[in-house]
PDB file of C-alpha atoms in Angstrom:
ATOM      1  CA  UNK U   1     -78.931-125.861 -64.333  1.00 37.00           C
ATOM      2  CA  UNK U   2     -82.501-125.903 -65.608  1.00 43.00           C
ATOM      3  CA  UNK U   3     -85.300-125.613 -63.052  1.00 45.00           C
ATOM      4  CA  UNK U   4     -87.169-128.554 -64.608  1.00 44.00           C
ATOM      5  CA  UNK U   5     -84.303-130.840 -65.617  1.00 49.00           C
ATOM      6  CA  UNK U   6     -85.280-134.530 -65.960  1.00 48.00           C
ATOM      7  CA  UNK U   7     -88.997-133.769 -65.470  1.00 61.00           C
ATOM      8  CA  UNK U   8     -89.999-133.506 -69.127  1.00 72.00           C
ATOM      9  CA  UNK U   9     -90.367-135.919 -72.069  1.00 84.00           C
ATOM     10  CA  UNK U  10     -87.077-136.180 -73.902  1.00 89.00           C
ATOM     11  CA  UNK U  11     -86.740-135.831 -77.649  1.00 90.00           C
ATOM     12  CA  UNK U  12     -86.385-139.130 -79.473  1.00 90.00           C
ATOM     13  CA  UNK U  13     -84.166-137.251 -81.926  1.00 93.00           C
ATOM     14  CA  UNK U  14     -81.850-135.851 -79.241  1.00 93.00           C
ATOM     15  CA  UNK U  15     -82.403-137.195 -75.693  1.00 91.00           C
ATOM     16  CA  UNK U  16     -80.302-134.358 -74.281  1.00 93.00           C
ATOM     17  CA  UNK U  17     -83.256-132.011 -74.762  1.00 94.00           C
ATOM     18  CA  UNK U  18     -87.013-131.963 -74.280  1.00 91.00           C
ATOM     19  CA  UNK U  19     -89.414-133.159 -76.955  1.00 89.00           C
ATOM     20  CA  UNK U  20     -90.990-130.606 -79.284  1.00 90.00           C
ATOM     21  CA  UNK U  21     -94.441-131.467 -80.760  1.00 88.00           C
ATOM     22  CA  UNK U  22     -94.180-132.891 -84.267  1.00 91.00           C
ATOM     23  CA  UNK U  23     -90.418-132.366 -84.454  1.00 95.00           C
ATOM     24  CA  UNK U  24     -88.510-133.831 -87.379  1.00 97.00           C
ATOM     25  CA  UNK U  25     -85.104-133.659 -89.016  1.00 98.00           C
ATOM     26  CA  UNK U  26     -84.585-132.691 -92.640  1.00 98.00           C
ATOM     27  CA  UNK U  27     -81.202-132.233 -94.297  1.00 97.00           C
ATOM     28  CA  UNK U  28     -79.509-131.996 -90.922  1.00 96.00           C
ATOM     29  CA  UNK U  29     -81.821-129.323 -89.504  1.00 97.00           C
ATOM     30  CA  UNK U  30     -84.421-129.644 -86.751  1.00 97.00           C
ATOM     31  CA  UNK U  31     -87.921-128.475 -87.665  1.00 97.00           C
ATOM     32  CA  UNK U  32     -91.066-127.859 -85.581  1.00 94.00           C
ATOM     33  CA  UNK U  33     -94.622-128.680 -86.562  1.00 93.00           C
ATOM     34  CA  UNK U  34     -95.316-125.317 -88.231  1.00 93.00           C
ATOM     35  CA  UNK U  35     -93.881-126.961 -91.326  1.00 96.00           C
ATOM     36  CA  UNK U  36     -93.481-130.516 -92.616  1.00 96.00           C
ATOM     37  CA  UNK U  37     -91.035-132.541 -94.653  1.00 97.00           C
ATOM     38  CA  UNK U  38     -93.739-132.839 -97.306  1.00 97.00           C
ATOM     39  CA  UNK U  39     -94.080-129.055 -97.589  1.00 97.00           C
ATOM     40  CA  UNK U  40     -90.332-128.450 -97.710  1.00 98.00           C
ATOM     41  CA  UNK U  41     -89.921-131.067-100.425  1.00 98.00           C
ATOM     42  CA  UNK U  42     -92.832-129.538-102.339  1.00 97.00           C
ATOM     43  CA  UNK U  43     -91.033-126.180-102.363  1.00 97.00           C
ATOM     44  CA  UNK U  44     -87.844-127.845-103.542  1.00 98.00           C
ATOM     45  CA  UNK U  45     -89.312-130.111-106.203  1.00 97.00           C
ATOM     46  CA  UNK U  46     -92.671-128.751-107.345  1.00 96.00           C
ATOM     47  CA  UNK U  47     -93.458-125.143-106.469  1.00 95.00           C
ATOM     48  CA  UNK U  48     -93.252-122.786-109.439  1.00 93.00           C
ATOM     49  CA  UNK U  49     -91.674-119.421-108.694  1.00 95.00           C
ATOM     50  CA  UNK U  50     -92.318-116.625-111.176  1.00 94.00           C
ATOM     51  CA  UNK U  51     -89.969-113.855-112.315  1.00 94.00           C
ATOM     52  CA  UNK U  52     -92.400-111.303-110.866  1.00 94.00           C
ATOM     53  CA  UNK U  53     -92.325-112.874-107.383  1.00 96.00           C
ATOM     54  CA  UNK U  54     -90.616-111.244-104.420  1.00 97.00           C
ATOM     55  CA  UNK U  55     -89.232-113.708-101.863  1.00 98.00           C
ATOM     56  CA  UNK U  56     -88.860-112.346 -98.323  1.00 98.00           C
ATOM     57  CA  UNK U  57     -86.525-114.595 -96.384  1.00 98.00           C
ATOM     58  CA  UNK U  58     -84.815-114.634 -93.016  1.00 98.00           C
ATOM     59  CA  UNK U  59     -84.005-116.867 -90.078  1.00 98.00           C
ATOM     60  CA  UNK U  60     -86.913-116.936 -87.577  1.00 96.00           C
ATOM     61  CA  UNK U  61     -87.141-113.877 -85.293  1.00 94.00           C
ATOM     62  CA  UNK U  62     -84.848-111.760 -87.446  1.00 96.00           C
ATOM     63  CA  UNK U  63     -87.286-109.036 -88.528  1.00 94.00           C
ATOM     64  CA  UNK U  64     -89.199-110.539 -91.426  1.00 95.00           C
ATOM     65  CA  UNK U  65     -92.543-109.093 -90.228  1.00 92.00           C
ATOM     66  CA  UNK U  66     -90.999-105.603 -90.125  1.00 94.00           C
ATOM     67  CA  UNK U  67     -89.573-106.147 -93.608  1.00 97.00           C
ATOM     68  CA  UNK U  68     -92.901-107.522 -94.860  1.00 96.00           C
ATOM     69  CA  UNK U  69     -94.931-104.504 -93.769  1.00 95.00           C
ATOM     70  CA  UNK U  70     -92.495-102.079 -95.406  1.00 97.00           C
ATOM     71  CA  UNK U  71     -92.495-104.163 -98.572  1.00 98.00           C
ATOM     72  CA  UNK U  72     -96.295-104.365 -98.705  1.00 96.00           C
ATOM     73  CA  UNK U  73     -96.708-100.602 -98.410  1.00 97.00           C
ATOM     74  CA  UNK U  74     -94.104 -99.942-101.101  1.00 98.00           C
ATOM     75  CA  UNK U  75     -95.489-102.650-103.351  1.00 96.00           C
ATOM     76  CA  UNK U  76     -99.116-101.544-103.084  1.00 96.00           C
ATOM     77  CA  UNK U  77     -98.389 -97.809-103.367  1.00 97.00           C
ATOM     78  CA  UNK U  78     -95.666 -98.012-106.039  1.00 96.00           C
ATOM     79  CA  UNK U  79     -94.081 -95.233-104.004  1.00 97.00           C
ATOM     80  CA  UNK U  80     -96.653 -92.761-105.338  1.00 97.00           C
ATOM     81  CA  UNK U  81     -99.059 -90.554-103.415  1.00 97.00           C
ATOM     82  CA  UNK U  82    -101.914 -91.299-105.801  1.00 97.00           C
ATOM     83  CA  UNK U  83    -101.867 -94.977-104.754  1.00 97.00           C
ATOM     84  CA  UNK U  84    -101.079 -94.463-101.069  1.00 97.00           C
ATOM     85  CA  UNK U  85    -104.638 -94.520 -99.741  1.00 97.00           C
ATOM     86  CA  UNK U  86    -105.371 -97.695-101.669  1.00 96.00           C
ATOM     87  CA  UNK U  87    -102.219 -99.260-100.220  1.00 96.00           C
ATOM     88  CA  UNK U  88    -103.233 -98.304 -96.686  1.00 96.00           C
ATOM     89  CA  UNK U  89    -106.678 -99.802 -97.189  1.00 95.00           C
ATOM     90  CA  UNK U  90    -105.133-103.065 -98.371  1.00 94.00           C
ATOM     91  CA  UNK U  91    -102.829-103.442 -95.374  1.00 93.00           C
ATOM     92  CA  UNK U  92    -105.604-102.435 -92.959  1.00 92.00           C
ATOM     93  CA  UNK U  93    -108.050-105.077 -94.120  1.00 92.00           C
ATOM     94  CA  UNK U  94    -105.735-108.100 -94.269  1.00 89.00           C
ATOM     95  CA  UNK U  95    -103.236-109.549 -91.802  1.00 88.00           C
ATOM     96  CA  UNK U  96     -99.618-109.562 -92.899  1.00 89.00           C
ATOM     97  CA  UNK U  97     -99.548-113.366 -93.006  1.00 88.00           C
ATOM     98  CA  UNK U  98    -102.259-113.296 -95.684  1.00 90.00           C
ATOM     99  CA  UNK U  99    -100.515-110.572 -97.694  1.00 94.00           C
ATOM    100  CA  UNK U 100     -97.140-112.338 -97.505  1.00 95.00           C
ATOM    101  CA  UNK U 101     -97.965-116.066 -97.377  1.00 95.00           C
ATOM    102  CA  UNK U 102     -95.513-118.301 -95.492  1.00 94.00           C
ATOM    103  CA  UNK U 103     -94.805-120.828 -98.216  1.00 97.00           C
ATOM    104  CA  UNK U 104     -93.678-123.859 -96.172  1.00 97.00           C
ATOM    105  CA  UNK U 105     -96.203-123.391 -93.354  1.00 94.00           C
ATOM    106  CA  UNK U 106     -98.573-126.199 -92.345  1.00 91.00           C
ATOM    107  CA  UNK U 107    -101.213-123.785 -91.012  1.00 84.00           C
ATOM    108  CA  UNK U 108    -104.392-123.393 -93.057  1.00 84.00           C
ATOM    109  CA  UNK U 109    -106.246-120.106 -93.353  1.00 82.00           C
ATOM    110  CA  UNK U 110    -108.981-118.418 -95.348  1.00 76.00           C
ATOM    111  CA  UNK U 111    -106.806-116.505 -97.788  1.00 86.00           C
ATOM    112  CA  UNK U 112    -108.276-113.705 -99.956  1.00 82.00           C
ATOM    113  CA  UNK U 113    -110.462-114.936-102.857  1.00 79.00           C
ATOM    114  CA  UNK U 114    -110.477-118.497-101.455  1.00 83.00           C
ATOM    115  CA  UNK U 115    -113.749-120.146-100.414  1.00 79.00           C
ATOM    116  CA  UNK U 116    -112.079-122.757 -98.195  1.00 88.00           C
ATOM    117  CA  UNK U 117    -109.155-122.756 -95.806  1.00 87.00           C
ATOM    118  CA  UNK U 118    -105.929-123.800 -97.502  1.00 89.00           C
ATOM    119  CA  UNK U 119    -102.214-123.795 -96.841  1.00 92.00           C
ATOM    120  CA  UNK U 120    -100.112-120.925 -98.162  1.00 91.00           C
ATOM    121  CA  UNK U 121     -98.524-122.993-100.916  1.00 90.00           C
ATOM    122  CA  UNK U 122    -101.900-123.937-102.363  1.00 90.00           C
ATOM    123  CA  UNK U 123    -103.053-120.317-102.214  1.00 90.00           C
ATOM    124  CA  UNK U 124     -99.894-119.115-103.956  1.00 93.00           C
ATOM    125  CA  UNK U 125    -100.388-121.686-106.682  1.00 89.00           C
ATOM    126  CA  UNK U 126    -103.975-120.502-107.163  1.00 88.00           C
ATOM    127  CA  UNK U 127    -102.691-116.933-107.501  1.00 87.00           C
ATOM    128  CA  UNK U 128    -100.288-118.071-110.192  1.00 86.00           C
ATOM    129  CA  UNK U 129    -103.115-119.634-112.176  1.00 81.00           C
ATOM    130  CA  UNK U 130    -105.535-116.729-111.662  1.00 79.00           C
ATOM    131  CA  UNK U 131    -103.100-113.942-112.467  1.00 67.00           C
ATOM    132  CA  UNK U 132    -101.080-115.654-115.172  1.00 55.00           C
ATOM    133  CA  UNK U 133     -97.932-114.287-113.540  1.00 52.00           C
ATOM    134  CA  UNK U 134     -98.740-110.624-114.144  1.00 66.00           C
ATOM    135  CA  UNK U 135     -99.030-109.560-110.494  1.00 77.00           C
ATOM    136  CA  UNK U 136     -96.082-110.023-108.125  1.00 90.00           C
ATOM    137  CA  UNK U 137     -96.611-112.468-105.292  1.00 95.00           C
ATOM    138  CA  UNK U 138     -94.945-111.619-101.982  1.00 97.00           C
ATOM    139  CA  UNK U 139     -93.697-114.889-100.479  1.00 97.00           C
ATOM    140  CA  UNK U 140     -92.237-115.455 -97.001  1.00 97.00           C
ATOM    141  CA  UNK U 141     -89.851-118.282 -96.131  1.00 98.00           C
ATOM    142  CA  UNK U 142     -87.589-119.386 -93.292  1.00 98.00           C
ATOM    143  CA  UNK U 143     -86.074-122.213 -95.333  1.00 98.00           C
ATOM    144  CA  UNK U 144     -82.313-122.621 -95.781  1.00 98.00           C
ATOM    145  CA  UNK U 145     -80.944-121.381 -99.079  1.00 98.00           C
ATOM    146  CA  UNK U 146     -80.315-124.872-100.443  1.00 98.00           C
ATOM    147  CA  UNK U 147     -84.054-125.617-100.339  1.00 98.00           C
ATOM    148  CA  UNK U 148     -84.953-122.432-102.218  1.00 98.00           C
ATOM    149  CA  UNK U 149     -82.009-123.022-104.550  1.00 98.00           C
ATOM    150  CA  UNK U 150     -83.531-126.369-105.568  1.00 98.00           C
ATOM    151  CA  UNK U 151     -86.606-124.499-106.789  1.00 97.00           C
ATOM    152  CA  UNK U 152     -84.601-121.722-108.456  1.00 97.00           C
ATOM    153  CA  UNK U 153     -82.409-124.197-110.307  1.00 96.00           C
ATOM    154  CA  UNK U 154     -85.484-125.404-112.171  1.00 94.00           C
ATOM    155  CA  UNK U 155     -85.764-121.931-113.722  1.00 94.00           C
ATOM    156  CA  UNK U 156     -83.741-120.108-116.324  1.00 93.00           C
ATOM    157  CA  UNK U 157     -81.564-117.510-114.623  1.00 90.00           C
ATOM    158  CA  UNK U 158     -83.448-114.602-116.216  1.00 90.00           C
ATOM    159  CA  UNK U 159     -86.774-116.016-114.985  1.00 92.00           C
ATOM    160  CA  UNK U 160     -85.927-116.185-111.305  1.00 96.00           C
ATOM    161  CA  UNK U 161     -87.695-114.105-108.630  1.00 97.00           C
ATOM    162  CA  UNK U 162     -86.048-111.345-106.649  1.00 97.00           C
ATOM    163  CA  UNK U 163     -85.096-111.922-103.020  1.00 98.00           C
ATOM    164  CA  UNK U 164     -85.123-109.662 -99.959  1.00 99.00           C
ATOM    165  CA  UNK U 165     -83.159-111.170 -97.083  1.00 99.00           C
ATOM    166  CA  UNK U 166     -83.127-109.915 -93.491  1.00 98.00           C
ATOM    167  CA  UNK U 167     -80.567-111.033 -90.911  1.00 98.00           C
ATOM    168  CA  UNK U 168     -79.895-110.124 -87.284  1.00 96.00           C
ATOM    169  CA  UNK U 169     -77.259-110.341 -84.561  1.00 97.00           C
ATOM    170  CA  UNK U 170     -77.522-114.016 -83.539  1.00 98.00           C
ATOM    171  CA  UNK U 171     -77.359-113.106 -79.848  1.00 98.00           C
ATOM    172  CA  UNK U 172     -80.545-111.066 -80.173  1.00 97.00           C
ATOM    173  CA  UNK U 173     -82.066-113.798 -82.335  1.00 97.00           C
ATOM    174  CA  UNK U 174     -81.393-116.328 -79.573  1.00 97.00           C
ATOM    175  CA  UNK U 175     -83.184-114.200 -76.964  1.00 96.00           C
ATOM    176  CA  UNK U 176     -86.128-113.491 -79.247  1.00 92.00           C
ATOM    177  CA  UNK U 177     -86.321-117.158 -80.207  1.00 94.00           C
ATOM    178  CA  UNK U 178     -86.372-118.204 -76.546  1.00 94.00           C
ATOM    179  CA  UNK U 179     -89.394-116.010 -75.903  1.00 91.00           C
ATOM    180  CA  UNK U 180     -90.994-117.279 -79.111  1.00 87.00           C
ATOM    181  CA  UNK U 181     -90.477-120.873 -77.948  1.00 90.00           C
ATOM    182  CA  UNK U 182     -92.211-120.011 -74.669  1.00 88.00           C
ATOM    183  CA  UNK U 183     -95.254-118.548 -76.422  1.00 84.00           C
ATOM    184  CA  UNK U 184     -95.995-120.833 -79.372  1.00 80.00           C
ATOM    185  CA  UNK U 185     -97.778-124.188 -79.159  1.00 80.00           C
ATOM    186  CA  UNK U 186     -95.602-125.586 -81.965  1.00 79.00           C
ATOM    187  CA  UNK U 187     -92.641-125.439 -79.578  1.00 79.00           C
ATOM    188  CA  UNK U 188     -94.477-126.970 -76.630  1.00 78.00           C
ATOM    189  CA  UNK U 189     -94.786-124.203 -75.517  1.00 87.00           C
ATOM    190  CA  UNK U 190     -91.280-124.445 -74.111  1.00 89.00           C
ATOM    191  CA  UNK U 191     -91.312-124.647 -70.306  1.00 88.00           C
ATOM    192  CA  UNK U 192     -87.582-124.489 -69.702  1.00 90.00           C
ATOM    193  CA  UNK U 193     -85.627-121.463 -68.589  1.00 94.00           C
ATOM    194  CA  UNK U 194     -83.170-119.284 -70.497  1.00 97.00           C
ATOM    195  CA  UNK U 195     -80.161-121.329 -69.350  1.00 97.00           C
ATOM    196  CA  UNK U 196     -81.633-124.511 -70.789  1.00 95.00           C
ATOM    197  CA  UNK U 197     -82.511-122.798 -74.050  1.00 96.00           C
ATOM    198  CA  UNK U 198     -79.012-121.320 -74.290  1.00 98.00           C
ATOM    199  CA  UNK U 199     -77.561-124.839 -74.287  1.00 97.00           C
ATOM    200  CA  UNK U 200     -79.906-125.763 -77.120  1.00 96.00           C
ATOM    201  CA  UNK U 201     -78.850-122.672 -79.062  1.00 98.00           C
ATOM    202  CA  UNK U 202     -75.134-123.348 -78.634  1.00 98.00           C
ATOM    203  CA  UNK U 203     -75.701-126.941 -79.776  1.00 97.00           C
ATOM    204  CA  UNK U 204     -77.707-125.725 -82.784  1.00 97.00           C
ATOM    205  CA  UNK U 205     -80.722-127.727 -81.605  1.00 97.00           C
ATOM    206  CA  UNK U 206     -83.287-125.138 -82.699  1.00 97.00           C
ATOM    207  CA  UNK U 207     -86.481-125.488 -84.714  1.00 95.00           C
ATOM    208  CA  UNK U 208     -85.567-123.876 -88.023  1.00 96.00           C
ATOM    209  CA  UNK U 209     -81.955-125.042 -87.940  1.00 98.00           C
ATOM    210  CA  UNK U 210     -78.619-123.970 -86.522  1.00 98.00           C
ATOM    211  CA  UNK U 211     -78.062-120.252 -87.262  1.00 98.00           C
ATOM    212  CA  UNK U 212     -74.454-121.049 -88.187  1.00 98.00           C
ATOM    213  CA  UNK U 213     -75.640-123.410 -90.911  1.00 98.00           C
ATOM    214  CA  UNK U 214     -78.701-121.531 -92.158  1.00 98.00           C
ATOM    215  CA  UNK U 215     -77.738-117.849 -92.333  1.00 98.00           C
ATOM    216  CA  UNK U 216     -74.222-117.818 -93.900  1.00 98.00           C
ATOM    217  CA  UNK U 217     -75.264-119.472 -97.203  1.00 98.00           C
ATOM    218  CA  UNK U 218     -77.954-116.815 -97.664  1.00 98.00           C
ATOM    219  CA  UNK U 219     -75.507-113.986 -96.992  1.00 98.00           C
ATOM    220  CA  UNK U 220     -72.904-115.496 -99.293  1.00 97.00           C
ATOM    221  CA  UNK U 221     -75.537-115.780-102.000  1.00 97.00           C
ATOM    222  CA  UNK U 222     -76.326-112.088-101.540  1.00 97.00           C
ATOM    223  CA  UNK U 223     -72.644-111.291-102.088  1.00 96.00           C
ATOM    224  CA  UNK U 224     -72.462-113.080-105.436  1.00 96.00           C
ATOM    225  CA  UNK U 225     -75.930-112.164-106.723  1.00 95.00           C
ATOM    226  CA  UNK U 226     -76.618-109.281-109.052  1.00 94.00           C
ATOM    227  CA  UNK U 227     -77.816-106.281-107.000  1.00 94.00           C
ATOM    228  CA  UNK U 228     -81.040-106.316-109.010  1.00 95.00           C
ATOM    229  CA  UNK U 229     -81.742-109.909-107.918  1.00 97.00           C
ATOM    230  CA  UNK U 230     -81.059-109.974-104.183  1.00 98.00           C
ATOM    231  CA  UNK U 231     -80.884-107.406-101.400  1.00 98.00           C
ATOM    232  CA  UNK U 232     -79.726-108.297 -97.877  1.00 98.00           C
ATOM    233  CA  UNK U 233     -80.566-105.925 -95.019  1.00 98.00           C
ATOM    234  CA  UNK U 234     -79.726-106.312 -91.350  1.00 97.00           C
ATOM    235  CA  UNK U 235     -82.338-105.903 -88.646  1.00 96.00           C
ATOM    236  CA  UNK U 236     -79.996-103.411 -87.022  1.00 97.00           C
ATOM    237  CA  UNK U 237     -80.120-101.280 -90.182  1.00 96.00           C
ATOM    238  CA  UNK U 238     -83.911-101.528 -90.260  1.00 96.00           C
ATOM    239  CA  UNK U 239     -84.146-100.290 -86.668  1.00 95.00           C
ATOM    240  CA  UNK U 240     -81.389 -97.676 -86.652  1.00 95.00           C
ATOM    241  CA  UNK U 241     -81.879 -96.180 -90.115  1.00 96.00           C
ATOM    242  CA  UNK U 242     -85.333 -97.171 -91.280  1.00 96.00           C
ATOM    243  CA  UNK U 243     -85.531 -94.336 -93.781  1.00 98.00           C
ATOM    244  CA  UNK U 244     -82.414 -95.447 -95.651  1.00 98.00           C
ATOM    245  CA  UNK U 245     -83.708 -99.023 -95.694  1.00 98.00           C
ATOM    246  CA  UNK U 246     -87.092 -97.937 -97.055  1.00 98.00           C
ATOM    247  CA  UNK U 247     -85.282 -96.038 -99.809  1.00 98.00           C
ATOM    248  CA  UNK U 248     -83.113 -99.058-100.635  1.00 98.00           C
ATOM    249  CA  UNK U 249     -86.035-101.475-100.663  1.00 98.00           C
ATOM    250  CA  UNK U 250     -88.038 -99.140-102.888  1.00 98.00           C
ATOM    251  CA  UNK U 251     -85.148 -98.850-105.342  1.00 98.00           C
ATOM    252  CA  UNK U 252     -84.819-102.638-105.339  1.00 98.00           C
ATOM    253  CA  UNK U 253     -88.537-103.238-105.923  1.00 96.00           C
ATOM    254  CA  UNK U 254     -89.294-100.290-108.207  1.00 96.00           C
ATOM    255  CA  UNK U 255     -86.020 -99.082-109.747  1.00 95.00           C
ATOM    256  CA  UNK U 256     -87.773 -97.070-112.458  1.00 92.00           C
ATOM    257  CA  UNK U 257     -89.852 -94.947-110.073  1.00 94.00           C
ATOM    258  CA  UNK U 258     -89.135 -92.340-107.398  1.00 96.00           C
ATOM    259  CA  UNK U 259     -90.336 -92.739-103.825  1.00 98.00           C
ATOM    260  CA  UNK U 260     -92.405 -89.657-103.090  1.00 98.00           C
ATOM    261  CA  UNK U 261     -91.567 -87.977 -99.742  1.00 97.00           C
ATOM    262  CA  UNK U 262     -95.106 -88.148 -98.339  1.00 98.00           C
ATOM    263  CA  UNK U 263     -95.303 -91.862 -99.063  1.00 98.00           C
ATOM    264  CA  UNK U 264     -91.945 -92.427 -97.399  1.00 98.00           C
ATOM    265  CA  UNK U 265     -93.041 -90.538 -94.302  1.00 97.00           C
ATOM    266  CA  UNK U 266     -96.296 -92.474 -93.992  1.00 97.00           C
ATOM    267  CA  UNK U 267     -94.425 -95.768 -94.320  1.00 97.00           C
ATOM    268  CA  UNK U 268     -91.975 -94.731 -91.615  1.00 97.00           C
ATOM    269  CA  UNK U 269     -94.826 -93.805 -89.288  1.00 95.00           C
ATOM    270  CA  UNK U 270     -96.848 -96.945 -89.930  1.00 94.00           C
ATOM    271  CA  UNK U 271     -93.893 -99.298 -89.505  1.00 93.00           C
ATOM    272  CA  UNK U 272     -92.566 -97.939 -86.222  1.00 90.00           C
ATOM    273  CA  UNK U 273     -92.307-100.713 -83.644  1.00 84.00           C
ATOM    274  CA  UNK U 274     -94.940 -99.200 -81.358  1.00 84.00           C
ATOM    275  CA  UNK U 275     -97.425 -98.800 -84.215  1.00 86.00           C
ATOM    276  CA  UNK U 276     -96.878-102.343 -85.467  1.00 81.00           C
ATOM    277  CA  UNK U 277     -97.187-103.804 -81.969  1.00 80.00           C
ATOM    278  CA  UNK U 278    -100.623-102.178 -81.608  1.00 81.00           C
ATOM    279  CA  UNK U 279    -101.697-102.987 -85.164  1.00 81.00           C
ATOM    280  CA  UNK U 280    -103.898-106.092 -85.221  1.00 82.00           C
ATOM    281  CA  UNK U 281    -102.836-106.706 -88.821  1.00 76.00           C
ATOM    282  CA  UNK U 282     -99.198-107.156 -87.807  1.00 77.00           C
ATOM    283  CA  UNK U 283     -99.109-108.183 -84.134  1.00 68.00           C
ATOM    284  CA  UNK U 284    -100.440-111.773 -84.514  1.00 64.00           C
ATOM    285  CA  UNK U 285    -102.839-111.261 -81.599  1.00 68.00           C
ATOM    286  CA  UNK U 286    -105.510-113.374 -83.274  1.00 69.00           C
ATOM    287  CA  UNK U 287    -103.315-116.445 -83.853  1.00 65.00           C
ATOM    288  CA  UNK U 288    -104.671-119.358 -81.817  1.00 64.00           C
ATOM    289  CA  UNK U 289    -101.334-121.155 -81.669  1.00 67.00           C
ATOM    290  CA  UNK U 290     -99.918-118.506 -79.309  1.00 64.00           C
ATOM    291  CA  UNK U 291    -100.628-118.655 -75.581  1.00 64.00           C
ATOM    292  CA  UNK U 292    -102.850-115.742 -74.378  1.00 64.00           C
ATOM    293  CA  UNK U 293    -100.072-113.888 -72.550  1.00 61.00           C
ATOM    294  CA  UNK U 294     -97.631-114.045 -75.470  1.00 60.00           C
ATOM    295  CA  UNK U 295     -96.489-110.817 -77.113  1.00 62.00           C
ATOM    296  CA  UNK U 296     -95.325-111.576 -80.682  1.00 58.00           C
ATOM    297  CA  UNK U 297     -93.769-108.126 -80.965  1.00 58.00           C
ATOM    298  CA  UNK U 298     -91.982-108.097 -77.626  1.00 62.00           C
ATOM    299  CA  UNK U 299     -89.310-105.369 -77.609  1.00 74.00           C
ATOM    300  CA  UNK U 300     -87.969-104.885 -81.118  1.00 70.00           C
ATOM    301  CA  UNK U 301     -84.749-103.323 -79.911  1.00 79.00           C
ATOM    302  CA  UNK U 302     -81.094-103.892 -80.737  1.00 88.00           C
ATOM    303  CA  UNK U 303     -78.854-105.374 -78.036  1.00 92.00           C
ATOM    304  CA  UNK U 304     -81.467-106.962 -75.758  1.00 93.00           C
ATOM    305  CA  UNK U 305     -79.129-109.955 -75.428  1.00 96.00           C
ATOM    306  CA  UNK U 306     -77.147-107.960 -72.852  1.00 96.00           C
ATOM    307  CA  UNK U 307     -80.104-108.331 -70.476  1.00 95.00           C
ATOM    308  CA  UNK U 308     -80.043-112.129 -70.806  1.00 96.00           C
ATOM    309  CA  UNK U 309     -76.518-113.424 -71.419  1.00 98.00           C
ATOM    310  CA  UNK U 310     -74.299-114.019 -68.398  1.00 98.00           C
ATOM    311  CA  UNK U 311     -70.588-113.168 -68.883  1.00 98.00           C
ATOM    312  CA  UNK U 312     -69.849-116.895 -69.108  1.00 98.00           C
ATOM    313  CA  UNK U 313     -72.582-117.428 -71.701  1.00 98.00           C
ATOM    314  CA  UNK U 314     -71.279-114.548 -73.762  1.00 98.00           C
ATOM    315  CA  UNK U 315     -67.774-116.040 -73.722  1.00 98.00           C
ATOM    316  CA  UNK U 316     -69.082-119.445 -74.740  1.00 98.00           C
ATOM    317  CA  UNK U 317     -71.203-117.921 -77.470  1.00 98.00           C
ATOM    318  CA  UNK U 318     -68.297-115.977 -78.936  1.00 98.00           C
ATOM    319  CA  UNK U 319     -66.122-119.089 -78.927  1.00 98.00           C
ATOM    320  CA  UNK U 320     -68.841-121.168 -80.593  1.00 98.00           C
ATOM    321  CA  UNK U 321     -69.576-118.519 -83.230  1.00 98.00           C
ATOM    322  CA  UNK U 322     -66.044-117.206 -83.769  1.00 97.00           C
ATOM    323  CA  UNK U 323     -65.301-119.010 -87.037  1.00 97.00           C
ATOM    324  CA  UNK U 324     -68.750-118.339 -88.511  1.00 97.00           C
ATOM    325  CA  UNK U 325     -68.720-114.623 -87.742  1.00 96.00           C
ATOM    326  CA  UNK U 326     -65.146-114.181 -88.948  1.00 95.00           C
ATOM    327  CA  UNK U 327     -66.033-115.927 -92.198  1.00 94.00           C
ATOM    328  CA  UNK U 328     -68.898-113.471 -92.722  1.00 92.00           C
ATOM    329  CA  UNK U 329     -66.756-110.364 -92.218  1.00 82.00           C
TER     330      UNK U 329
END
């Protein structure tokens, strides 16, 4: 039983749960105010992806910031020692959300080379016009695959961008998402307790969509895609064997070049959880939408769900996710 049951404004979309600021439904998924139906439709119907682009995708709180920092360092250094210092300078002077723009996001920021604050999609379009498609754009998204597929289907198959996809144990995602809800203005911030949020998770009433509906299509796409076009990596792999993941990502991004050992070692050091949590370019400390006490990079471990789920909740979760997880095996 929630501590604050019946004391909060109910959602007009689902009276069972509390209202989330700016919430809306699109294609059967609940979305918070960090995006908009207009932006999602713009990605689907208008945004022009380039064959040089790298899309970094994942369900919220699944490790996309970790993946982004690794990708930036590999991309800027080309895996070579001669470019390493330049790569470090680039990641040290610009926050990760400027280096890997969040395409569907409503937030406006002063992106590099821009004189006014704009949304990520507008900035990415300016890059396309300025660079004539010669320089890869790193693009973040939390959208379901069918939305990105709409954009890809407007392109010839040989002109489509490459995709890096990160996924995570949904139990750990649920815990991380609960803490995210409690710290971000776009979600309220959420004032309920874990038990209340767990009911929302089981019902799939989560900003960003039901994990069971959003993640499987991405993973199935990874299975049928050419290995040169899409690479799926689990958060557990990123944490437990970062070196192997760095090697795999490098080979995916730069198949014609070798990753020099010194570059690999520097990337491993710079992307450790402790380093990234202290790094103002990756820890989101300056983002006004977070409450002051919020820690964007909270624990970064595997299996934290065991500290949150009751035995009954674990049983209910496994029953609710049984078919989905079996289908993904």
